[in-house]
Short mmCIF file of C-alpha atoms in Angstrom, two decimals:
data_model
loop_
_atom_site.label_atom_id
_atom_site.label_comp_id
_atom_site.label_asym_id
_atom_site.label_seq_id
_atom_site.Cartn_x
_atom_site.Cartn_y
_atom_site.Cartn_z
CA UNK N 256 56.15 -30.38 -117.18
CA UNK N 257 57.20 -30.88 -113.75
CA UNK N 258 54.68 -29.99 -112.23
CA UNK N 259 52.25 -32.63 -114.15
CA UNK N 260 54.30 -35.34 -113.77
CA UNK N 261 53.94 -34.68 -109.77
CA UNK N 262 50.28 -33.88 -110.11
CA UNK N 263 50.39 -37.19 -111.95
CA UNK N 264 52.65 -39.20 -109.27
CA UNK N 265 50.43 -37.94 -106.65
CA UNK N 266 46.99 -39.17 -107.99
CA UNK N 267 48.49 -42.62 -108.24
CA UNK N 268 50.25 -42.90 -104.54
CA UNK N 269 48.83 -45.62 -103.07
CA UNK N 270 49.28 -44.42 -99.90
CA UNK N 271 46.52 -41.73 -100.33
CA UNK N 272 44.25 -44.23 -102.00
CA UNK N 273 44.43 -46.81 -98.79
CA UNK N 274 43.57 -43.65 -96.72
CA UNK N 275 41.05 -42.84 -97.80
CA UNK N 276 39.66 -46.19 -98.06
CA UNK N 277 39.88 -46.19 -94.04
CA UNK N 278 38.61 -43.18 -93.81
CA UNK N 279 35.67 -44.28 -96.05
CA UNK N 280 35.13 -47.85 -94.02
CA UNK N 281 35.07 -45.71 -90.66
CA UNK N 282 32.86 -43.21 -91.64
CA UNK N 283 30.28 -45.86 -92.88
CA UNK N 284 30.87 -48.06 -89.62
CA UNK N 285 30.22 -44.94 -87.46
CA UNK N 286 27.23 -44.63 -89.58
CA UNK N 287 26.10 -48.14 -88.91
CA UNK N 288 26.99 -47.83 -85.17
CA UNK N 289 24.64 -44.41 -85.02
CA UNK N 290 21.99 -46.51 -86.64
CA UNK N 291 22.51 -49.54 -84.47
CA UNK N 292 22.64 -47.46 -81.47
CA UNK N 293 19.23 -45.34 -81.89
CA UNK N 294 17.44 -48.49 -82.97
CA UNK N 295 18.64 -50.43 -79.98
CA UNK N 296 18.11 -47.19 -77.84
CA UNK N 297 14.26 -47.08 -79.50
CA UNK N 298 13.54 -50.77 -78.63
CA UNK N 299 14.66 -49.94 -74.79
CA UNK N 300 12.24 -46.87 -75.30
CA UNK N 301 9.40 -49.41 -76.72
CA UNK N 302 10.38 -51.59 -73.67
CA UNK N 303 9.91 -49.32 -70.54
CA UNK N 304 6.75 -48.12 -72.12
CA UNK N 305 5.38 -51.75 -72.35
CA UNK N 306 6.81 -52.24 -68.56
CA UNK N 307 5.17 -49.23 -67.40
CA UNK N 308 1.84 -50.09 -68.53
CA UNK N 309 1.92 -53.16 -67.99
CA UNK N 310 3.30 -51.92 -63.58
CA UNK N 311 -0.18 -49.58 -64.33
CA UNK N 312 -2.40 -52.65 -65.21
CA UNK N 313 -0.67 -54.71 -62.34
CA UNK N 314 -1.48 -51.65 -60.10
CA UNK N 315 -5.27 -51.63 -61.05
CA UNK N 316 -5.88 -55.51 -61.29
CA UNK N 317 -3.79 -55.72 -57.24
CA UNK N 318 -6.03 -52.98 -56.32
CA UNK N 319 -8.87 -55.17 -56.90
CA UNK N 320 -8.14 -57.61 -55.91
CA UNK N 321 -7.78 -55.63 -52.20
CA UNK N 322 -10.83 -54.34 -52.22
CA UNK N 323 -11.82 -58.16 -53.02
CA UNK N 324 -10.31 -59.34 -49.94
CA UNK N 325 -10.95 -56.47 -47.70
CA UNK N 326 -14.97 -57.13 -48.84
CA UNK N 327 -14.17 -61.07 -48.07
CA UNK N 328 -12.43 -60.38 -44.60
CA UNK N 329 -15.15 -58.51 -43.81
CA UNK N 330 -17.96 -60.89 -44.66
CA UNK N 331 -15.61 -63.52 -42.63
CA UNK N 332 -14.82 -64.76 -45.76
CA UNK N 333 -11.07 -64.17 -45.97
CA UNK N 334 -9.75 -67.75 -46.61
CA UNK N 335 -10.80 -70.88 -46.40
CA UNK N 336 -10.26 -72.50 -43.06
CA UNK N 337 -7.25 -74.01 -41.74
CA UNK N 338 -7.48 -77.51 -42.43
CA UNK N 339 -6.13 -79.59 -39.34
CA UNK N 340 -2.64 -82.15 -40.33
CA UNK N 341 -4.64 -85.00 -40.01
CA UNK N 342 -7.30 -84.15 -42.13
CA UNK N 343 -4.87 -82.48 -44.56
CA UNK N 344 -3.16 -86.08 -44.75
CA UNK N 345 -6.26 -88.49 -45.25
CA UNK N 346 -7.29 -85.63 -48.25
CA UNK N 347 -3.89 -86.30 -49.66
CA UNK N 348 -4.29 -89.71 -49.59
CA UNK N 349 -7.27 -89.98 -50.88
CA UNK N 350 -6.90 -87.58 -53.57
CA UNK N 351 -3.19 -88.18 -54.42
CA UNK N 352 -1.34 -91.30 -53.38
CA UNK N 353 -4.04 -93.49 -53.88
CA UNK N 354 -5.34 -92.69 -57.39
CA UNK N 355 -1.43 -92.21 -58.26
CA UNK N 356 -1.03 -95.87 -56.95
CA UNK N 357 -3.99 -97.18 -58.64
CA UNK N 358 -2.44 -95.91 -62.21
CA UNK N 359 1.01 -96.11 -61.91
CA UNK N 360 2.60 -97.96 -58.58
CA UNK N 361 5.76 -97.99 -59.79
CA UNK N 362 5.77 -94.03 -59.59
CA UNK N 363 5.43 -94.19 -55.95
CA UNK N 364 7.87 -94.39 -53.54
CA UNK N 365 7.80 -96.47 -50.52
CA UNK N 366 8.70 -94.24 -47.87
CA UNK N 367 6.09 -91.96 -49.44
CA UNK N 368 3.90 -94.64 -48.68
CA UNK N 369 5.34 -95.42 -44.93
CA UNK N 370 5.32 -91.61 -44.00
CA UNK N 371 1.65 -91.03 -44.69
CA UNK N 372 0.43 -94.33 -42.89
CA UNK N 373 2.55 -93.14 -39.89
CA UNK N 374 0.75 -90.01 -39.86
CA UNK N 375 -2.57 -91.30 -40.26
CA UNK N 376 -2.38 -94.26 -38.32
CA UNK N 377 -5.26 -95.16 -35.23
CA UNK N 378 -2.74 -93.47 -32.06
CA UNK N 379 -0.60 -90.78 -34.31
CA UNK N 380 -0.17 -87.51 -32.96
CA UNK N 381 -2.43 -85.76 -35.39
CA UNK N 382 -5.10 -87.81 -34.48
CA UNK N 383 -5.09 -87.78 -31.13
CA UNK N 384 -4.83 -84.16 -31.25
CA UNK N 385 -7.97 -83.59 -33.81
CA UNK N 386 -10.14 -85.79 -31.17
CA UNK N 387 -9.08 -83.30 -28.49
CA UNK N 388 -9.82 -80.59 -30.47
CA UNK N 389 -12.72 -81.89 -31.10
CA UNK N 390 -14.21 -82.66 -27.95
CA UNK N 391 -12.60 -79.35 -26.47
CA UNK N 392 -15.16 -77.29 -29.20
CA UNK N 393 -18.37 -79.60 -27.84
CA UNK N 394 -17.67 -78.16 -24.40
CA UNK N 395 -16.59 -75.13 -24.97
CA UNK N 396 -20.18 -74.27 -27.57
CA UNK N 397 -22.51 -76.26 -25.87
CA UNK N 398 -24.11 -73.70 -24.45
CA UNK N 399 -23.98 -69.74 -25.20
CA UNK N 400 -21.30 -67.06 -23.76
CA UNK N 401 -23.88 -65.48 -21.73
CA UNK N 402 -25.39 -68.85 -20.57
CA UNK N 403 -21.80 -70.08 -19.83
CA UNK N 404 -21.11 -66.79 -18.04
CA UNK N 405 -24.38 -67.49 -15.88
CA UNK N 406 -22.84 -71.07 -15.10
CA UNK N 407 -19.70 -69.08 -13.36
CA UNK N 408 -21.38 -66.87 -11.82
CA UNK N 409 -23.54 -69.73 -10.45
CA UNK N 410 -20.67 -71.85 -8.89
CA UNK N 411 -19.06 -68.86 -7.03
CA UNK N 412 -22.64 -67.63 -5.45
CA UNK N 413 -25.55 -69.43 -4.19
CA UNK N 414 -29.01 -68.91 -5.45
CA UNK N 415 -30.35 -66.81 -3.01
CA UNK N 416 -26.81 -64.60 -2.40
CA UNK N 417 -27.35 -63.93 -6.47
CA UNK N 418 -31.16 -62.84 -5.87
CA UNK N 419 -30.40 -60.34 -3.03
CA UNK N 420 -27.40 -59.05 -5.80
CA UNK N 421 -30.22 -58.93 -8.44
CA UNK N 422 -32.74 -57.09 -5.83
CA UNK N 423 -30.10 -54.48 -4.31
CA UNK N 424 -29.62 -51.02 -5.80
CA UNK N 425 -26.07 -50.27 -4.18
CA UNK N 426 -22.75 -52.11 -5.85
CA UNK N 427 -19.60 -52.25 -4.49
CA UNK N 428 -17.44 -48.89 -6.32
CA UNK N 429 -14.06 -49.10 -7.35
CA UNK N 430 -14.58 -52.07 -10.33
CA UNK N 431 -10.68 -52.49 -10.79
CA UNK N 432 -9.34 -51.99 -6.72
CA UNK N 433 -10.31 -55.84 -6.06
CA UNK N 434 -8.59 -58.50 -7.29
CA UNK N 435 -10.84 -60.27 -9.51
CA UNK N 436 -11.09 -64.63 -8.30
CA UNK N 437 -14.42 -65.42 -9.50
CA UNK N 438 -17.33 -64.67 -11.88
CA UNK N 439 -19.11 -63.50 -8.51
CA UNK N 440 -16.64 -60.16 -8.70
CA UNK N 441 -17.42 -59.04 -11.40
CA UNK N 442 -21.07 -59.91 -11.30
CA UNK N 443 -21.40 -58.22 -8.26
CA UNK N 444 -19.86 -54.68 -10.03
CA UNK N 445 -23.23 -54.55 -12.09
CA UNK N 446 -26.90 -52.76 -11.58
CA UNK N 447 -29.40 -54.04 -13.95
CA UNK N 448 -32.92 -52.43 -14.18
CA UNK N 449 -36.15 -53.54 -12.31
CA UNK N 450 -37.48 -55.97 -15.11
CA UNK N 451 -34.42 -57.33 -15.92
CA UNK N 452 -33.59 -58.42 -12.02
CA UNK N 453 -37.06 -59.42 -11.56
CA UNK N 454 -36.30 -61.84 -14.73
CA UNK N 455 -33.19 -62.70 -13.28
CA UNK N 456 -34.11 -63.53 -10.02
CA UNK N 457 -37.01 -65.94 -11.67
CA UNK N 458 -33.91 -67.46 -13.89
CA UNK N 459 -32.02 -68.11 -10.82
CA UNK N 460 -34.81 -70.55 -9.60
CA UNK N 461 -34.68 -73.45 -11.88
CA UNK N 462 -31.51 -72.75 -13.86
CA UNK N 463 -28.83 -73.84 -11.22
CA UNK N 464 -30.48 -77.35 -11.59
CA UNK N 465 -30.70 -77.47 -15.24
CA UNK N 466 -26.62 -76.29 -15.15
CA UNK N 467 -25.69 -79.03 -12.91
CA UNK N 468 -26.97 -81.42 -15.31
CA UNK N 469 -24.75 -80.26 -17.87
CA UNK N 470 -21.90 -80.33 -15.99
CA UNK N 471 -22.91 -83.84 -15.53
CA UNK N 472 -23.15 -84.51 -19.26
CA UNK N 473 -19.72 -82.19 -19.55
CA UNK N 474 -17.47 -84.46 -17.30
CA UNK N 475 -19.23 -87.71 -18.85
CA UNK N 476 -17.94 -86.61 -22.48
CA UNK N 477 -14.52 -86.36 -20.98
CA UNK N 478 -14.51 -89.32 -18.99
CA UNK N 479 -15.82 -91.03 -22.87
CA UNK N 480 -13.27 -89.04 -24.89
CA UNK N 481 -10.19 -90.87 -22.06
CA UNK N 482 -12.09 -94.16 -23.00
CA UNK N 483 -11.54 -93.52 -26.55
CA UNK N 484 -7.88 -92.67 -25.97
CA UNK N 485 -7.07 -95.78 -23.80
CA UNK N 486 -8.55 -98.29 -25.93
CA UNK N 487 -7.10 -96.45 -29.00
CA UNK N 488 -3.52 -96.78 -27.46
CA UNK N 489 -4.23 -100.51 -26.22
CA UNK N 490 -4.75 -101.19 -29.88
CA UNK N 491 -1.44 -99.93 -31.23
CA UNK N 492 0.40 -101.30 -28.01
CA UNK N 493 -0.90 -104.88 -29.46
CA UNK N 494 -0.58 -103.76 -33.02
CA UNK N 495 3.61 -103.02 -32.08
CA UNK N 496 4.40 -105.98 -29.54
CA UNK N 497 3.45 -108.54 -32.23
CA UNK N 498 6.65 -109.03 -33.32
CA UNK N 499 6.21 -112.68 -34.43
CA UNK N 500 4.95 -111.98 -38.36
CA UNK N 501 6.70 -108.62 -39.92
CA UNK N 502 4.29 -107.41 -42.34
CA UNK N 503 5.39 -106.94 -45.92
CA UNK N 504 3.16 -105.68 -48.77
CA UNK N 505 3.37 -105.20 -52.62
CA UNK N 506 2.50 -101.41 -54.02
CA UNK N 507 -0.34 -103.58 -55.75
CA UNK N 508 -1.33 -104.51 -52.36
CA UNK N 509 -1.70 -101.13 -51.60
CA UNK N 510 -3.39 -100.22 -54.91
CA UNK N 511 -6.17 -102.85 -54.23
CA UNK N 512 -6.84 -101.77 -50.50
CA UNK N 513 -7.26 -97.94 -52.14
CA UNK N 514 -9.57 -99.31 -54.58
CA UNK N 515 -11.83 -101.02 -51.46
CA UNK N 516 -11.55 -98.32 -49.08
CA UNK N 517 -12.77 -95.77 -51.78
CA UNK N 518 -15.51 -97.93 -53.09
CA UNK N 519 -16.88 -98.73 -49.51
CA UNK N 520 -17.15 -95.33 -48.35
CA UNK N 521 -19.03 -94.76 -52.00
CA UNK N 522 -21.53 -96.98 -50.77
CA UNK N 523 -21.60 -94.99 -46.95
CA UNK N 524 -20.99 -98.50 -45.92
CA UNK N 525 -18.22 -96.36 -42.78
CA UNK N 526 -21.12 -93.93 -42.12
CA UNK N 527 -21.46 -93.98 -37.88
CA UNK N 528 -25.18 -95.28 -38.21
CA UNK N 529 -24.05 -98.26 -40.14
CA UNK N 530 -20.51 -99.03 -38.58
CA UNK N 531 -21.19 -98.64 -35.56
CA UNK N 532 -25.09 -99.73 -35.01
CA UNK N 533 -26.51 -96.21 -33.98
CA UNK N 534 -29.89 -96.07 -34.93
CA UNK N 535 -31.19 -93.11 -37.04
CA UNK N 536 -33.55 -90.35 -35.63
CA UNK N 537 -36.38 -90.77 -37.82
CA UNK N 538 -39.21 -89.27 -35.96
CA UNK N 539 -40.19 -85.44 -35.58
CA UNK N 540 -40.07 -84.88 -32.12
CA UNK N 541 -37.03 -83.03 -30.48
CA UNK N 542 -36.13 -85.11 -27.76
CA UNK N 543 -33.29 -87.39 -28.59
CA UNK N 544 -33.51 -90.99 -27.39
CA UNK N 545 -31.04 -93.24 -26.51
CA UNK N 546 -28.18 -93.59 -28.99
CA UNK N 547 -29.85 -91.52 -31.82
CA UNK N 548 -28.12 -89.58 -34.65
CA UNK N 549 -29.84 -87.53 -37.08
CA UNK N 550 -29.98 -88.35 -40.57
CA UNK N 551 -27.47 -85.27 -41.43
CA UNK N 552 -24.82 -86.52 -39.00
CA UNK N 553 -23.25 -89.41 -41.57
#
């Protein structure tokens, strides 16, 4: 009897009953932790395969594109060219802060405005710059390496010192034990073959002429492109001492004037032929007289 009443007592302890209830509640939250942690451990899983094909399509797509730009570098074609400042800035302008003005000009600012006319003005340093640049690729392709090599060799030697060069068989040995001062030595280093000297030595009888002439027309562009500068600069002197009326303009000002400027160059009415009188080339023959332009040169 004594022994049911305890079996009885201990069924009923309540002490047992809320252990086991724990035990219960962890078992089933180590359960749910298991499941949480393989799912979570399967989407990282899902993840690093996505990654990894998506580093093998990145692979494959930058590998072409290599072999794109190798082919391009190789057909000169690497980039487009480097645009020069000034250039850079009158395409901004035109392109940007202009039709931006023209919409909204409350969305522009006015140093915005007051940088970009600095850098575009008539005597900024851009501009000057691009005109050197400019003139200093006229004279430097006006004529072909080997014809502007000729031209050195022809003001360090006289005509008839460069046919008895042309004519002689026996050149001075030893190419690098002279210091080299002029085209002359390193002309003077070379033996060319019979018909090549005779053709040279027939060369040498008009061409110093015909090279002096082009020096002429050389030192004339640079004695034109110092014109342009000076008068450029007297402008903006003139343009800054005129202190008497401060200029002050409304964006709308500004707005308008974009509207003009575009519409007159629409109309090629700032193409050289018409602003500045130079008469097309409209005949066929090659020689070039007086002021002409071509028709391609707007």
């Amino acid at each position: 009897m004594d022994k049911m009443e305890s079996k009885s007592s201990n069924t009923t302890d309540p002490t047992i009953s809320i252990k086991s209830k724990k035990i219960k509640d962890t078992k089933q939250r180590s359960q749910e932790y298991r499941k949480r942690k393989k799912e979570f451990v399967e989407s990282l899983r899902t993840e690093v395969k996505s990654l990894h094909l998506e580093i093998e399509q990145l692979k494959i797509e930058n590998k072409r594109l290599q072999e794109k730009l190798k082919l391009a570098e190789e057909n000169g074609k690497s980039k487009d060219p480097v645009v020069h400042p000034l250039k850079r800035n009158e395409q901004y302008c035109e392109d940007h802060l202009w039709v931006d003005i023209k919409k909204d000009p409350s969305s522009i600012r006015y140093s915005m405005i007051d940088k970009v006319a600095q850098d575009m003005r008539d005597a900024s340093e851009d501009r000057i710059n691009f005109i050197k640049e400019q003139f200093n690729n006229i004279l430097s392709n006006m004529l072909s390496l080997p014809t502007r090599c000729n031209v050195s060799i022809f003001k360090s030697m006289s005509v008839k010192e460069y046919d008895m060069y042309c004519s002689s068989k026996k050149r001075k040995k030893k190419y690098f034990s002279k210091k080299i001062e002029s085209a002359k030595d390193i002309f003077t280093q070379y033996t060319f073959s019979e018909s090549l000297s005779k053709y040279m030595i027939y060369y040498s009888s008009f061409a110093v002429k015909i090279f002096g002439r082009f020096e002429s027309v050389a030192q004339e562009l640079v004695l034109q492109r110092n014109k342009l500068f000076n008068l450029i600069n007297e402008m903006q002197d003139l343009i800054d001492s005129n202190t008497e009326l401060s200029v002050s303009y409304e964006k709308e000002d500004i707005a308008k004037i974009a509207d003009m400027c575009a519409k007159i160059k629409e109309h090629k009415l700032i193409s050289p032929h018409v602003l500045w009188d130079i008469p097309k080339k409209i005949h066929e023959d090659k020689k070039y007289e007086g002021g002409e332009l071509t028709d391609q040169e707007e």
